Amino acid sequence: MATEFTAFMRSALGSSASRRLRLTAKVPGIVYGGEAKPELIELDHNALWHALKKEDFHSSILTMTVGAAKSQVLLRDVQYHPFKQLIQHIDFQRIEASKPIHMKVPVHFVNQDVSPAVKLSAAVVNHVLSEVEVKCLPKDLPRYIEVDLKDLKAGESVHASGVTLPAGVALVFHGRNKDVVFATASMVKEEAAPADGAPVAAAEVAASKQKAPAAAAAAPAAAKPAAKKK
């Protein structure tokens, strides 16, 4: 189900008007795309702040209510204050049911704990991609791309060619290698140990502690001034 939010029309333009709007805990925004003209909107800051914490708000088709009208939009850009927890501006794009859209969606990894890499080899699984861009019709937009790691073995990788995509969805990489790596499984290299079995780091610390008292005892003797001759 699409995430819903409420916006309000605004008429004032310019940076001064936007600053005054922010002082009232509102966020200026714009809606563009489609056959209609761009619309200037404002949203409640606190409600928007909490909505932006939800994953679906960034990667799903949103239902925007302005007065009595509802429209389907995508979140396209959010501008934050450089150091304060404030939203400065937000952009939405209208969608058309018959036109493909490009959208970044999160990647969800499943069955990692039961994979041979983890269960049999105690390998470390590295998630290389956290999100990917997809191209599809609005009705086919997935909430996320699922990557199944149940067959992943130590020393192996999961590539884009091995990921099952929902019907009507294609990955977009913009000139990058189309068979990119989603995840890898590698063995942890054990730290070398000296002959007595103690870790190298521990042996070095012990040696430095033995040298420290001798150096401390020598320091006062070297610093003591020679006795004056009478």
Coordinates of C-alpha atoms in Angstrom, one line a residue:
M1 CA 0.0 0.0 0.0
A2 CA 1.3 3.4 -0.9
T3 CA 2.4 5.7 1.9
E4 CA 0.1 8.7 2.4
F5 CA 0.9 12.2 3.5
T6 CA -0.8 15.6 3.5
A7 CA 0.6 18.8 2.0
F8 CA -0.8 22.3 1.6
M9 CA -0.6 24.8 -1.2
R10 CA 1.6 27.8 -0.8
S11 CA 1.8 31.0 -2.8
A12 CA 4.8 32.9 -1.4
L13 CA 8.0 32.7 -3.4
G14 CA 11.6 33.4 -2.6
S15 CA 14.2 32.7 0.0
S16 CA 12.7 35.2 2.5
A17 CA 9.3 33.6 2.3
S18 CA 10.8 30.1 2.7
R19 CA 12.7 31.3 5.9
R20 CA 9.5 32.7 7.3
L21 CA 7.8 29.4 6.5
R22 CA 10.4 27.4 8.3
L23 CA 10.0 29.6 11.4
T24 CA 6.5 28.3 11.7
A25 CA 7.7 24.6 11.6
K26 CA 6.7 24.2 8.0
V27 CA 8.8 22.8 5.1
P28 CA 8.6 24.4 1.6
G29 CA 8.4 21.9 -1.3
I30 CA 7.6 21.5 -4.9
V31 CA 5.7 18.9 -7.0
Y32 CA 6.6 18.6 -10.7
G33 CA 6.2 16.3 -13.6
G34 CA 3.4 15.1 -15.7
E35 CA 1.2 17.4 -17.8
A36 CA 0.3 19.7 -14.9
K37 CA 2.4 22.7 -14.0
P38 CA 4.7 22.6 -11.0
E39 CA 3.0 23.1 -7.7
L40 CA 4.4 24.9 -4.6
I41 CA 3.5 23.1 -1.4
E42 CA 4.3 23.2 2.3
L43 CA 4.4 20.3 4.8
D44 CA 4.4 20.0 8.6
H45 CA 8.1 19.6 9.6
N46 CA 7.6 17.1 12.4
A47 CA 5.3 14.8 10.5
L48 CA 7.7 14.9 7.5
W49 CA 10.7 14.3 9.7
H50 CA 9.2 11.1 11.1
A51 CA 8.0 10.0 7.6
L52 CA 11.5 10.3 6.2
K53 CA 12.8 7.8 8.8
K54 CA 10.7 5.1 7.1
E55 CA 12.4 3.2 4.4
D56 CA 9.2 3.0 2.3
F57 CA 8.9 6.8 2.1
H58 CA 12.1 6.9 0.0
S59 CA 11.4 4.0 -2.3
S60 CA 7.6 3.7 -2.7
I61 CA 4.9 5.4 -4.6
L62 CA 3.4 8.0 -2.3
T63 CA -0.2 9.2 -2.2
M64 CA -0.2 13.0 -1.6
T65 CA -3.3 14.8 -0.5
V66 CA -3.6 18.5 -1.2
G67 CA -7.1 19.7 -0.2
A68 CA -9.6 17.4 -1.8
A69 CA -7.2 16.2 -4.5
K70 CA -5.0 13.1 -4.3
S71 CA -2.0 12.3 -6.6
Q72 CA 0.7 9.7 -6.9
V73 CA 4.2 11.0 -6.4
L74 CA 7.8 9.9 -5.8
L75 CA 10.2 11.5 -3.4
R76 CA 13.0 13.0 -5.5
D77 CA 15.1 15.2 -3.3
V78 CA 15.5 16.3 0.4
Q79 CA 17.7 19.2 1.5
Y80 CA 18.7 19.3 5.1
H81 CA 20.3 22.0 7.2
P82 CA 24.1 21.7 7.3
F83 CA 24.3 21.0 11.1
K84 CA 20.8 21.3 12.6
Q85 CA 18.1 18.6 12.5
L86 CA 16.0 20.6 10.1
I87 CA 14.6 19.9 6.7
Q88 CA 15.1 22.9 4.4
H89 CA 13.2 21.8 1.2
I90 CA 11.7 18.7 -0.4
D91 CA 10.9 17.8 -4.0
F92 CA 8.3 15.3 -5.3
Q93 CA 7.7 14.0 -8.9
R94 CA 4.2 13.1 -10.2
I95 CA 4.0 9.7 -11.9
E96 CA 2.1 8.5 -14.9
A97 CA 0.8 4.9 -14.9
S98 CA 1.9 4.2 -18.5
K99 CA 5.4 5.6 -18.2
P100 CA 8.4 3.7 -16.8
I101 CA 10.1 5.3 -13.8
H102 CA 13.6 5.1 -12.4
M103 CA 13.9 4.6 -8.6
K104 CA 16.5 3.6 -6.0
V105 CA 15.2 0.8 -3.8
P106 CA 16.9 -0.9 -0.8
V107 CA 18.5 -4.3 -1.0
H108 CA 17.4 -6.9 1.6
F109 CA 19.6 -9.9 2.2
V110 CA 18.0 -13.1 3.5
N111 CA 19.1 -16.6 4.7
Q112 CA 22.7 -15.4 5.5
D113 CA 22.8 -17.4 8.7
V114 CA 21.9 -20.7 7.0
S115 CA 24.3 -20.3 4.1
P116 CA 27.3 -22.7 3.8
A117 CA 29.6 -19.7 4.1
V118 CA 28.4 -18.9 7.6
K119 CA 27.1 -22.3 8.9
L120 CA 30.0 -24.5 7.7
S121 CA 33.0 -22.2 7.2
A122 CA 32.3 -19.3 9.6
A123 CA 33.1 -16.9 6.8
V124 CA 32.4 -13.2 7.0
V125 CA 29.6 -12.0 4.6
N126 CA 30.0 -8.5 3.2
H127 CA 27.0 -6.7 1.8
V128 CA 28.5 -4.7 -1.0
L129 CA 25.3 -2.9 -2.2
S130 CA 22.7 -1.4 0.2
E131 CA 20.5 0.0 -2.6
V132 CA 20.1 -0.3 -6.4
E133 CA 18.4 1.7 -9.1
V134 CA 15.5 -0.1 -10.9
K135 CA 13.4 0.7 -14.0
C136 CA 9.8 -0.4 -14.2
L137 CA 6.2 0.8 -14.6
P138 CA 4.8 2.4 -11.4
K139 CA 2.6 -0.6 -10.8
D140 CA 5.6 -3.0 -10.7
L141 CA 7.8 -0.9 -8.4
P142 CA 9.1 -3.2 -5.6
R143 CA 9.5 -2.1 -2.0
Y144 CA 13.0 -3.7 -2.1
I145 CA 15.1 -6.1 -4.0
E146 CA 15.6 -9.4 -2.1
V147 CA 18.9 -11.2 -2.4
D148 CA 18.9 -14.8 -1.2
L149 CA 22.2 -16.0 0.3
K150 CA 21.2 -19.6 1.1
D151 CA 23.6 -21.1 -1.4
L152 CA 26.6 -18.7 -0.8
K153 CA 29.8 -20.5 0.0
A154 CA 33.1 -19.2 1.4
G155 CA 35.2 -17.5 -1.2
E156 CA 32.2 -16.9 -3.5
S157 CA 30.2 -13.8 -4.5
V158 CA 26.6 -13.1 -5.4
H159 CA 26.4 -11.1 -8.7
A160 CA 23.5 -9.3 -10.3
S161 CA 23.1 -12.2 -12.8
G162 CA 22.3 -14.4 -9.8
V163 CA 19.6 -12.2 -8.3
T164 CA 16.0 -13.0 -9.0
L165 CA 14.1 -9.8 -9.9
P166 CA 10.3 -9.2 -9.7
A167 CA 8.4 -9.4 -13.0
G168 CA 8.7 -6.2 -15.0
V169 CA 11.7 -4.9 -13.1
A170 CA 15.2 -4.3 -14.5
L171 CA 18.4 -3.1 -12.8
V172 CA 20.0 0.1 -14.0
F173 CA 23.8 0.7 -13.5
H174 CA 24.6 3.7 -15.7
G175 CA 27.7 2.5 -17.5
R176 CA 29.0 0.4 -14.6
N177 CA 29.6 -3.4 -14.9
K178 CA 26.1 -4.8 -15.4
D179 CA 27.0 -7.9 -13.4
V180 CA 28.0 -6.1 -10.2
V181 CA 28.6 -7.8 -6.9
F182 CA 25.9 -7.7 -4.3
A183 CA 27.6 -9.7 -1.6
T184 CA 30.9 -11.6 -0.9
A185 CA 31.9 -14.3 1.6
S186 CA 35.5 -14.4 2.8
M187 CA 37.4 -16.3 5.4
V188 CA 39.0 -14.4 8.4
K189 CA 42.8 -14.5 8.4
E190 CA 44.1 -15.6 11.8
E191 CA 46.9 -13.5 13.3
A192 CA 50.3 -15.1 13.2
A193 CA 51.6 -16.4 16.6
P194 CA 55.2 -16.9 17.9
A195 CA 56.6 -20.4 18.8
D196 CA 55.3 -20.3 22.4
G197 CA 51.7 -19.9 21.2
A198 CA 51.1 -16.4 22.5
P199 CA 49.8 -13.8 20.0
V200 CA 52.4 -11.6 18.4
A201 CA 50.9 -8.4 19.8
A202 CA 50.9 -9.9 23.3
A203 CA 54.6 -11.0 23.0
E204 CA 55.6 -7.5 21.9
V205 CA 53.8 -5.8 24.8
A206 CA 55.5 -8.2 27.3
A207 CA 58.9 -7.4 25.8
S208 CA 58.3 -3.7 26.0
K209 CA 57.2 -3.9 29.6
Q210 CA 60.5 -5.8 30.5
K211 CA 62.5 -3.0 28.8
A212 CA 60.6 -0.2 30.5
P213 CA 61.9 -0.6 34.1
A214 CA 65.5 -0.8 33.0
A215 CA 65.2 2.4 30.9
A216 CA 63.4 4.1 33.8
A217 CA 66.2 3.1 36.3
A218 CA 68.9 4.4 33.9
A219 CA 67.2 7.7 33.3
P220 CA 67.7 9.2 36.9
A221 CA 71.3 8.2 37.0
A222 CA 72.1 9.9 33.7
A223 CA 70.2 13.0 34.8
K224 CA 72.0 13.3 38.2
P225 CA 74.5 16.3 38.2
A226 CA 78.1 15.6 39.1
A227 CA 79.2 16.6 42.7
K228 CA 81.0 19.9 43.1
K229 CA 84.7 19.7 44.2
K230 CA 85.5 21.6 47.4

